[in-house]
Every structure is written in C-alpha cells, then in structure tokens.
Short mmCIF file of C-alpha atoms in Angstrom, two decimals:
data_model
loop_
_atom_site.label_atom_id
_atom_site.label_comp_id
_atom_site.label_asym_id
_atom_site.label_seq_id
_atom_site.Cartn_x
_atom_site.Cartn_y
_atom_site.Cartn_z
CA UNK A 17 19.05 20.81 33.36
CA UNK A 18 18.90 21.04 29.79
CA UNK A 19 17.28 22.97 27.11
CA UNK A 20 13.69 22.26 26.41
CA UNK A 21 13.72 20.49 23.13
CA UNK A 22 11.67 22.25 19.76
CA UNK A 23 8.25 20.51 19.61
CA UNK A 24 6.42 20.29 16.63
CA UNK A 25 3.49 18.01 14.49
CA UNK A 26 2.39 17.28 11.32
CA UNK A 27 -0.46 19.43 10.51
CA UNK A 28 -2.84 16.73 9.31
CA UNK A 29 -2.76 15.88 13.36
CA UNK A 30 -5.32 18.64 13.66
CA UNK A 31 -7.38 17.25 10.52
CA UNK A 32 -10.47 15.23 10.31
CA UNK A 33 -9.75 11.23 9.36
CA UNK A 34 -11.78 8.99 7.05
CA UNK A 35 -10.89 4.82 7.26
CA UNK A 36 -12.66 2.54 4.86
CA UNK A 37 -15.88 2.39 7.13
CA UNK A 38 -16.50 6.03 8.13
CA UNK A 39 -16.28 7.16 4.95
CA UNK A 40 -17.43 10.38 5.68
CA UNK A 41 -15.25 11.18 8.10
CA UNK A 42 -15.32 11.38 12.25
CA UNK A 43 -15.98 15.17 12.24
CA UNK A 44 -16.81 18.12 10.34
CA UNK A 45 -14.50 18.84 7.79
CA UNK A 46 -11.35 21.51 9.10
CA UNK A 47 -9.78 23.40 6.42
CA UNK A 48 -5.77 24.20 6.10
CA UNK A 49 -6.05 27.58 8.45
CA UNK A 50 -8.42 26.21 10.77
CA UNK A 51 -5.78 22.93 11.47
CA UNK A 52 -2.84 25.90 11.61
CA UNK A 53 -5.08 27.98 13.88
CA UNK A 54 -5.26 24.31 15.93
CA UNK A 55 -2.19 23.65 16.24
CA UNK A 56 -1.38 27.38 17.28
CA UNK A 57 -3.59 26.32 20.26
CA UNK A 58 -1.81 23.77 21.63
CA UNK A 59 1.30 26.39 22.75
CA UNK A 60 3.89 24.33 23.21
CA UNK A 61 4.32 23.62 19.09
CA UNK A 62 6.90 25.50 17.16
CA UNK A 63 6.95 24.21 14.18
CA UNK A 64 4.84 21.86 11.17
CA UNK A 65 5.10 19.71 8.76
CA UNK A 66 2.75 20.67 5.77
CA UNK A 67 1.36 18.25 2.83
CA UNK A 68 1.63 19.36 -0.51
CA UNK A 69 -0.62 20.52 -2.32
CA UNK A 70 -2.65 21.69 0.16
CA UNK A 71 -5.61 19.60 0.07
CA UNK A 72 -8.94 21.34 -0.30
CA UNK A 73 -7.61 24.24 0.27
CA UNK A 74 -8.40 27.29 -2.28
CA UNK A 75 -6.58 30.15 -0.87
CA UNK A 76 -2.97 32.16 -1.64
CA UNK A 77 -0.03 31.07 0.03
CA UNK A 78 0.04 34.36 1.46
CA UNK A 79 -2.67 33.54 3.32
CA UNK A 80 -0.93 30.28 4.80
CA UNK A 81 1.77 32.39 5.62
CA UNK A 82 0.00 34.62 7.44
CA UNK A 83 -1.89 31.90 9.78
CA UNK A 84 1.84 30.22 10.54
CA UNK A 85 2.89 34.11 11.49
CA UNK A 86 -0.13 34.68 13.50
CA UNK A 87 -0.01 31.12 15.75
CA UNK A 88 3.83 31.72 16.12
CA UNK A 89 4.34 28.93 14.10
CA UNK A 90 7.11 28.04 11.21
CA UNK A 91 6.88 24.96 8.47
CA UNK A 92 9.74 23.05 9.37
CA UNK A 93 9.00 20.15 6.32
CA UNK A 94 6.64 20.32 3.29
CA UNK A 95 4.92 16.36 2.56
CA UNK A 96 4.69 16.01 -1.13
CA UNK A 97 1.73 14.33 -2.04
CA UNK A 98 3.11 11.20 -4.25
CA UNK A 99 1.04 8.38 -2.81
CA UNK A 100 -2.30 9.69 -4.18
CA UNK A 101 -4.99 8.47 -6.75
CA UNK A 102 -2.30 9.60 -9.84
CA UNK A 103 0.02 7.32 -8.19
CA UNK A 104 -1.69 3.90 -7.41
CA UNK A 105 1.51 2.23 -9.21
CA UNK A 106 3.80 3.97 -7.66
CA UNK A 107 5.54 7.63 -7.52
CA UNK A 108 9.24 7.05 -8.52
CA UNK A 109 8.71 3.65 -9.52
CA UNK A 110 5.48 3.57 -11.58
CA UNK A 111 5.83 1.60 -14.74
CA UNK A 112 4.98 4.60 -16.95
CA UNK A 113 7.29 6.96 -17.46
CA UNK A 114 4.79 9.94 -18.23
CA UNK A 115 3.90 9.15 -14.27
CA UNK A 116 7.44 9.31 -13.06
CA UNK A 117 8.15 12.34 -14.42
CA UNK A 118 4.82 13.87 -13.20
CA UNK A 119 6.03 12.60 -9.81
CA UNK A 120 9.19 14.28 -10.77
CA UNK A 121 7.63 17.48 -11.35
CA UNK A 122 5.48 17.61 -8.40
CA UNK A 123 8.01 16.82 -6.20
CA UNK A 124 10.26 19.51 -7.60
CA UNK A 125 7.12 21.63 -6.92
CA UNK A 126 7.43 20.90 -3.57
CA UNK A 127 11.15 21.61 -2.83
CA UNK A 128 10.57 25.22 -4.51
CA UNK A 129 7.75 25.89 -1.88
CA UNK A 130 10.13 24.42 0.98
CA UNK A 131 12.53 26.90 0.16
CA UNK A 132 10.09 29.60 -0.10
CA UNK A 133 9.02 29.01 3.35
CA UNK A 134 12.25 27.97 4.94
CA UNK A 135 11.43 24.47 5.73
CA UNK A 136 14.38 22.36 7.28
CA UNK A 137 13.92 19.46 4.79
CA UNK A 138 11.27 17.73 2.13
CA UNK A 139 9.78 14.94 3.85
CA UNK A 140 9.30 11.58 1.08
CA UNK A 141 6.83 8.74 2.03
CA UNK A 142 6.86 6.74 -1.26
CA UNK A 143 4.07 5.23 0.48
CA UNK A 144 2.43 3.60 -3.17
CA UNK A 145 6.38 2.82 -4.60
CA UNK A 146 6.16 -1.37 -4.17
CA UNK A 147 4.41 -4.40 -4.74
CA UNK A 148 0.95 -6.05 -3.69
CA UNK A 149 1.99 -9.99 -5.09
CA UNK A 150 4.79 -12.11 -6.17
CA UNK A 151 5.60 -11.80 -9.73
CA UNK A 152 4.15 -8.63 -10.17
CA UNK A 153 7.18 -6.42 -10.38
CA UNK A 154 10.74 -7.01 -11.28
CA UNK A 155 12.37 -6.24 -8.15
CA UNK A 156 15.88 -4.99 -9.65
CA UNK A 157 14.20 -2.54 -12.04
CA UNK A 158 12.09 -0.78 -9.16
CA UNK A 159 14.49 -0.18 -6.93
CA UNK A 160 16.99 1.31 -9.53
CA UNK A 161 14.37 3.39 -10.95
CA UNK A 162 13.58 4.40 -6.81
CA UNK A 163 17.48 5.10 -6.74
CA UNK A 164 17.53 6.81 -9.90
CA UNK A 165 14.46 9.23 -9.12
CA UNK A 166 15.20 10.29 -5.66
CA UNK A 167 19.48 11.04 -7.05
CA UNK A 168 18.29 13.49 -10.02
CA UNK A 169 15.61 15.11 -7.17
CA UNK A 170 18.35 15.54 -4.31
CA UNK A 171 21.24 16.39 -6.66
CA UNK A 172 19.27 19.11 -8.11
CA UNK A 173 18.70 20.74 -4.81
CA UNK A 174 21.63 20.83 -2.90
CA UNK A 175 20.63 23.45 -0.30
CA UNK A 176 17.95 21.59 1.11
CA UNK A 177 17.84 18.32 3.02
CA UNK A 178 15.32 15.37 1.92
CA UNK A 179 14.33 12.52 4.03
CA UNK A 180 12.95 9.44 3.61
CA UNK A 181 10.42 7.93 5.48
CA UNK A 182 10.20 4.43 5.54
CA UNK A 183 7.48 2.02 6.21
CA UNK A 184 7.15 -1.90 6.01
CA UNK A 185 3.79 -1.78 4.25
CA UNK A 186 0.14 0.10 3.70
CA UNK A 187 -1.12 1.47 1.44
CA UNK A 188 0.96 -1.19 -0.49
CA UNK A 189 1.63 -4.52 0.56
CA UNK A 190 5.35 -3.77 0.67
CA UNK A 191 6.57 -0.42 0.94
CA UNK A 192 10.05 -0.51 -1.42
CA UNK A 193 11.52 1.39 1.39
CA UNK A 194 10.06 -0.93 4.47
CA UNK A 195 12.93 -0.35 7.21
CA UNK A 196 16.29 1.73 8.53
CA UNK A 197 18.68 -0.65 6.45
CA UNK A 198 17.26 -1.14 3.77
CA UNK A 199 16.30 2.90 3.36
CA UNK A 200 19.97 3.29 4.38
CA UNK A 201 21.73 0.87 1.59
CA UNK A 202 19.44 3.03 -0.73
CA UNK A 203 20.86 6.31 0.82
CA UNK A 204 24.53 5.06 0.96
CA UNK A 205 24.15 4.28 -3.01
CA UNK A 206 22.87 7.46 -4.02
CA UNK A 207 25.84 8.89 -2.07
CA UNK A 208 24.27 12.49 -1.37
CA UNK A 209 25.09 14.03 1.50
CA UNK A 210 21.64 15.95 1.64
CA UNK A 211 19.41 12.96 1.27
CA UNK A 212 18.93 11.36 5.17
CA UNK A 213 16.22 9.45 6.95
CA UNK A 214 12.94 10.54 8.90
CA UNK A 215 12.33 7.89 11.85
CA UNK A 216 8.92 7.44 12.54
CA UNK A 217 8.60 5.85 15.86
CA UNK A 218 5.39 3.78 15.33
CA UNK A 219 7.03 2.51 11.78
CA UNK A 220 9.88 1.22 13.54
CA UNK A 221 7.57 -0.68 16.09
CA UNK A 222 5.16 -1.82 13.39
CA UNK A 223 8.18 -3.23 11.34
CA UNK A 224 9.31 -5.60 14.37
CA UNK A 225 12.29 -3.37 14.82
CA UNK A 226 13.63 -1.36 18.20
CA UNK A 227 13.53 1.92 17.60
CA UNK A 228 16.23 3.03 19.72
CA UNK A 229 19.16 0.52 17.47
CA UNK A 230 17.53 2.06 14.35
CA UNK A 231 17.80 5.60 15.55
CA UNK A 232 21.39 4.55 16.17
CA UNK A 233 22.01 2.83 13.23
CA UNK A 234 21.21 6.04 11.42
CA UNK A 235 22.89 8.20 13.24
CA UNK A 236 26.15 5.71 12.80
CA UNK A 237 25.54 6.32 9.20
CA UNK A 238 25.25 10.32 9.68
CA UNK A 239 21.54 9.70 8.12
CA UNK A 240 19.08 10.44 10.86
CA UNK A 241 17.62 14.25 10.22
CA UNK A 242 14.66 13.94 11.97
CA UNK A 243 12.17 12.26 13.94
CA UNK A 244 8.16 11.43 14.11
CA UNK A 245 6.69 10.11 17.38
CA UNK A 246 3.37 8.22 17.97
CA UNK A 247 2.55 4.47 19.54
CA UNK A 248 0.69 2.07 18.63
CA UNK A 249 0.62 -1.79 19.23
CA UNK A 250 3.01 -3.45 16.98
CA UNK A 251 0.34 -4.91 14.42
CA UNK A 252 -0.66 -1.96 12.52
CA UNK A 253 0.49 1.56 12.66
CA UNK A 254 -2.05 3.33 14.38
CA UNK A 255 -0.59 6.82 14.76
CA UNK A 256 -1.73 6.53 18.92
CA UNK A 257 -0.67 8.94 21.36
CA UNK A 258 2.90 8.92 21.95
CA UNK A 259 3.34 7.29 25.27
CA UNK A 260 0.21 5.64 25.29
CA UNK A 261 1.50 1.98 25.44
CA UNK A 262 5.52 1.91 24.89
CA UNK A 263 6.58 3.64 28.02
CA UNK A 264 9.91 2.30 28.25
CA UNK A 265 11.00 1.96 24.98
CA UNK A 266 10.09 5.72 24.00
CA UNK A 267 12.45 6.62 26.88
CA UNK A 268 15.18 4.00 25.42
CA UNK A 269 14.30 6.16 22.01
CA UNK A 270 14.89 9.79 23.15
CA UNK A 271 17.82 8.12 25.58
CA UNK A 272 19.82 7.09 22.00
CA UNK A 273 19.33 10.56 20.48
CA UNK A 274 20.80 12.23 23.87
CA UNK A 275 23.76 9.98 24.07
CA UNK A 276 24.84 11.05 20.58
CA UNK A 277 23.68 14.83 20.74
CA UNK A 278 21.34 14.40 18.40
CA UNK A 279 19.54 17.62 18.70
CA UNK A 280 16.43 17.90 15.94
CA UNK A 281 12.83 18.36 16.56
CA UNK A 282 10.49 16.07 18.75
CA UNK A 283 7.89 15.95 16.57
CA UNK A 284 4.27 14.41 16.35
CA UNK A 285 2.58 12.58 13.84
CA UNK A 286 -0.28 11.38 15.69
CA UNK A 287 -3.86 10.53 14.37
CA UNK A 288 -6.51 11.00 16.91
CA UNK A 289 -9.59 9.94 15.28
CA UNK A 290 -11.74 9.85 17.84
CA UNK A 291 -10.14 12.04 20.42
CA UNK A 292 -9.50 16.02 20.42
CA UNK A 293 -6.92 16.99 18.26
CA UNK A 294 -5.63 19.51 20.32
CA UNK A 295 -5.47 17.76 23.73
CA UNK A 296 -3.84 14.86 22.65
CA UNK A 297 -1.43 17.28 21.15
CA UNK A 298 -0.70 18.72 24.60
CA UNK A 299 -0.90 15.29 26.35
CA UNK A 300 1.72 14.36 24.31
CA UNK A 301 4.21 17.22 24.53
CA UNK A 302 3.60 16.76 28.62
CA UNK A 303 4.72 12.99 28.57
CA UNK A 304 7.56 13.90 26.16
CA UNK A 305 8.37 16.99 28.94
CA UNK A 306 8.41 13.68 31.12
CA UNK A 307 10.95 11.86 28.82
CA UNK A 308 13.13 15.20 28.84
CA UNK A 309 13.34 15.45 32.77
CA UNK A 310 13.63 11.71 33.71
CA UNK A 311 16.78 12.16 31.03
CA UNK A 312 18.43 15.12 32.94
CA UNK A 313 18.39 12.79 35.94
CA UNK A 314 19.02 9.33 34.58
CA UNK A 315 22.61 7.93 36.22
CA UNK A 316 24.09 8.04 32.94
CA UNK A 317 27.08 6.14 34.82
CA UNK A 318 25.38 3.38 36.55
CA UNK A 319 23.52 2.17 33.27
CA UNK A 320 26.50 2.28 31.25
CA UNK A 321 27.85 -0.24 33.81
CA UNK A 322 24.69 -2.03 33.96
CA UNK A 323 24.87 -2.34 29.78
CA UNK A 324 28.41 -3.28 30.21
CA UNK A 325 27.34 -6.39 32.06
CA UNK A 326 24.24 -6.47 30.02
CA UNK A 327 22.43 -6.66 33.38
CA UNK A 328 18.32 -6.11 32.54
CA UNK A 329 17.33 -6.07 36.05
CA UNK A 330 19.52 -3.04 37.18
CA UNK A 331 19.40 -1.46 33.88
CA UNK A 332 15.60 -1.52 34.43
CA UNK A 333 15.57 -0.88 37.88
CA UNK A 334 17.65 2.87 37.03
CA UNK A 335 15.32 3.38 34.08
CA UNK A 336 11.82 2.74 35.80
CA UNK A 337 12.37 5.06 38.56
CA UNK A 338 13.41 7.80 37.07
CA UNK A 339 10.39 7.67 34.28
CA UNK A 340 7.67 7.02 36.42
CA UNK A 341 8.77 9.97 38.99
CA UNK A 342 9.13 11.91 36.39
CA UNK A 343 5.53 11.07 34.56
CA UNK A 344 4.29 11.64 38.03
CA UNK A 345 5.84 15.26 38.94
CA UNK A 346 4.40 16.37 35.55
CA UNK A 347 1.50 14.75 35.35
#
C-alpha cells in the first residue's frame, strides 16, 4: 500500500458565507484564529491555504503563526486578494494603470509573506480580470497586459512557485483565464518555469471539461503544481463536498495524478454553507481515504487493456468495484 497522501483546505472552508440573499451571513461571524483553530480540529489536515490580507482580522502575524504552530498546521499557499471592491475592472488587466500597479504591489505583498511563512506557492484567481459584454474590452490588449503583469510578478520571484487558477466565469462574465488551455498558452508565453497551474476540480466540471484530460494536459505541459477538490453539478460552481455527486470521475481524477506520480497535496476548497465546517471537512478526507485505497487495488493491468480497446463496460466494471468496496470498508 502506499503512502497516505498530505491533506489540506483552504482556510475560508472553516469561514462563515454570505450569497446575495443572506446578506448577513449563515452564522456568526469566525475570525482568522478561530477558522485555524477549526481546521486544527478536523486532524487529518496538514496544511492551508490563507487569503491575503487577512480579512477582518486585527492581530500580528505572530499571532497567526502561533495558531498554525499550535493546530500542527503549516500555510502551504497565501490567496492574494485581487478580485475585491478596488478591483471591479480587473487586477492585472484594469484599464487604469494606477490600479494595476496597486495590484502589482499587493501581490508582491503577498509573495513576501509566502516566503516568510514557507508557503509552497502564491495561489492567483484573477477572478475580476475579463469582460461582462461584447465590445466592452479589446480582447488583444487584456490579455497582453494579463501576460505582461503576471511575467514582471513571477520573474521577480524566482524562488517561489505561482499558480493560476482558472475559472470559466463569476464574478465576471468571462474569467480571462476560463480553462486548462487557454491558462496554459498563457503560461507557455510567459515561458517561466515557476509560474504553473492550480486545478480546481469543480472549475473543471463547471467549464464542461473532464477533469482527469485537464489534469493530464497539465501535467504533459510540466504545469500542474497543485490541486483543489470539491463537486458540484456542472451548472454553477458550488464548492459541494467532494464526492458528493461525481463518484466516478473524482476516482478517474486522482487515477491521472497516480499514473504520472504526481505527488502534491489533496486539498479542499469546499464551501459548506449550511453544513458544519468541520465535518464536512472530515467527510471529505474519509471519501478521499476511499479514493486512495480503491487506487492501491485497482488492476492497473486489466484497465490499461480495457482503454486499449476503449472498452467502457469492462473499464467500468474494474473501476466500480473497487470504489464502492472501498467507500464501503471506510465508510
């Protein structure tokens, strides 16, 4: 059997949510140690991902430090916060250049205190870079000024790693980074070997893709440095409990990154509005324990000669019984 992989979560998992109708949120507010001290409870997590600045949040950084120390956690990835009010025109791509380079500085910011921490990589979701309507941008300019802005950030940090995080759309229309080729024609440009791709599951589904070719896409490209995992049900990405409605091709997903020794962190970025933050953390991390097992005992060899055939049924048939037993002995 193999190693248990590193299991980690974005620490707004452990947050309180707002939407455009509960405005005032689904619970009581939780402040930045309180959501460390949550995520320290769920035991199986090693490591988060941390937004920058830290929202709300009027303490030292000592302080932070000393909540990650105490829950045996580490910050793997600091979020930069460049799809805020400041940037309702875009980050990187905002038509005035007084915003850009605010964008510029804050994300700067941000590398500095991944660094200080000892974060794996700075984690970009140009989430406001795009366009609403036709007409309304010039489509060449944006995308060299995207280009332009992310090469002067990554070249002038060369011993960290920066992903990208694409999305097909929300909170803009289009997202200028909406899928794995397009993100990786951008990457391939900038030609930095530091600047990679972050492949959120649910993205994937939501942008009519299969997430298992774009992980390997990426990976064929030497691009994919990490991973988010949620579900959700194609039309809108609803940050669901991983494993909550894409059994099979979840297992298809985490099958990709063990054919190609792809070895990062299984990490969640999950939203549970409704539902206790710190359960559906460890629900999650037992169905991904699922997905680890049923691949130590998948017949490697019988469905590469089912995909050699391109034979569904068999292919299938290997798959299905391995997963459910699996979800079963763990359950």
């Amino acid at each position: 059997m193999t190693d248990m992989p590193v299991f980690g979560a974005g620490i707004w998992h452990f947050a309180t949510y707002k939407d455009r109708y509960a405005t005032d949120g689904y619970g009581e507010p939780v402040g930045l140690l309180e959501q460390i001290d949550r995520a320290g409870a769920v035991g199986d997590l090693s490591v988060v991902d941390l937004n920058w600045p830290f929202a709300g949040y009027d303490g030292t950084l000592d302080e932070v430090k000393a909540a990650l120390q105490r829950n045996n956690l580490k910050a793997i990835a600091i979020t930069p916060e460049i799809y805020t009010r400041d940037f309702v025109k875009g980050s990187l791509t905002n038509p005035d250049p007084a915003v850009r380079k605010q964008a510029l500085e804050l994300l700067h910011q941000a590398t500095e205190l991944a660094k200080d921490l000892g974060c794996s990589y700075v984690k970009l979701w140009p989430g406001q870079d795009g366009w609403d309507y036709p007409f309304q941008v010039n489509y060449h300019d944006i995308w060299n000024l995207a280009l332009d802005g992310l090469k002067e950030l990554v070249s002038a940090h060369p011993d960290i790693n920066f992903v990208i995080e694409y999305k097909p759309r929300e909170p803009r229309v289009k997202i200028i980074f909406p899928n794995v080729a397009r993100t990786l024609l951008g990457i391939e440009k900038i030609g930095l070997p530091n600047l990679g791709i972050l492949l959120d599951f649910g993205h994937s589904l939501y942008g009519q893709e299969t997430p298992a070719d774009a992980a390997q896409l990426a990976i064929d490209y030497g691009r994919l440095f990490a991973i988010d995992v949620n579900d959700n049900l194609r039309g809108w990405d609803d940050d669901m409990v991983v494993g909550s409605v894409h059994l099979v091709e979840t297992f298809e997903f985490f099958h990709t990154l063990r054919k190609n020794n792809w070895e990062g962190v299984w990490q969640l970025d999950q939203f549970p509005f409704r539902e206790d933050s710190v359960q559906a953390a460890k629900q999650a991390i037992t169905f991904l324990k699922a997905i680890h097992h049923a691949l130590d005992v998948l017949d490697d060899e019988a469905l590469a000669a089912a995909q050699a055939s391109h034979d569904a049924l068999a292919a299938q048939k290997l798959v299905q019984k391995v997963l459910l037993s699996s979800m079963a002995e763990l359950a």
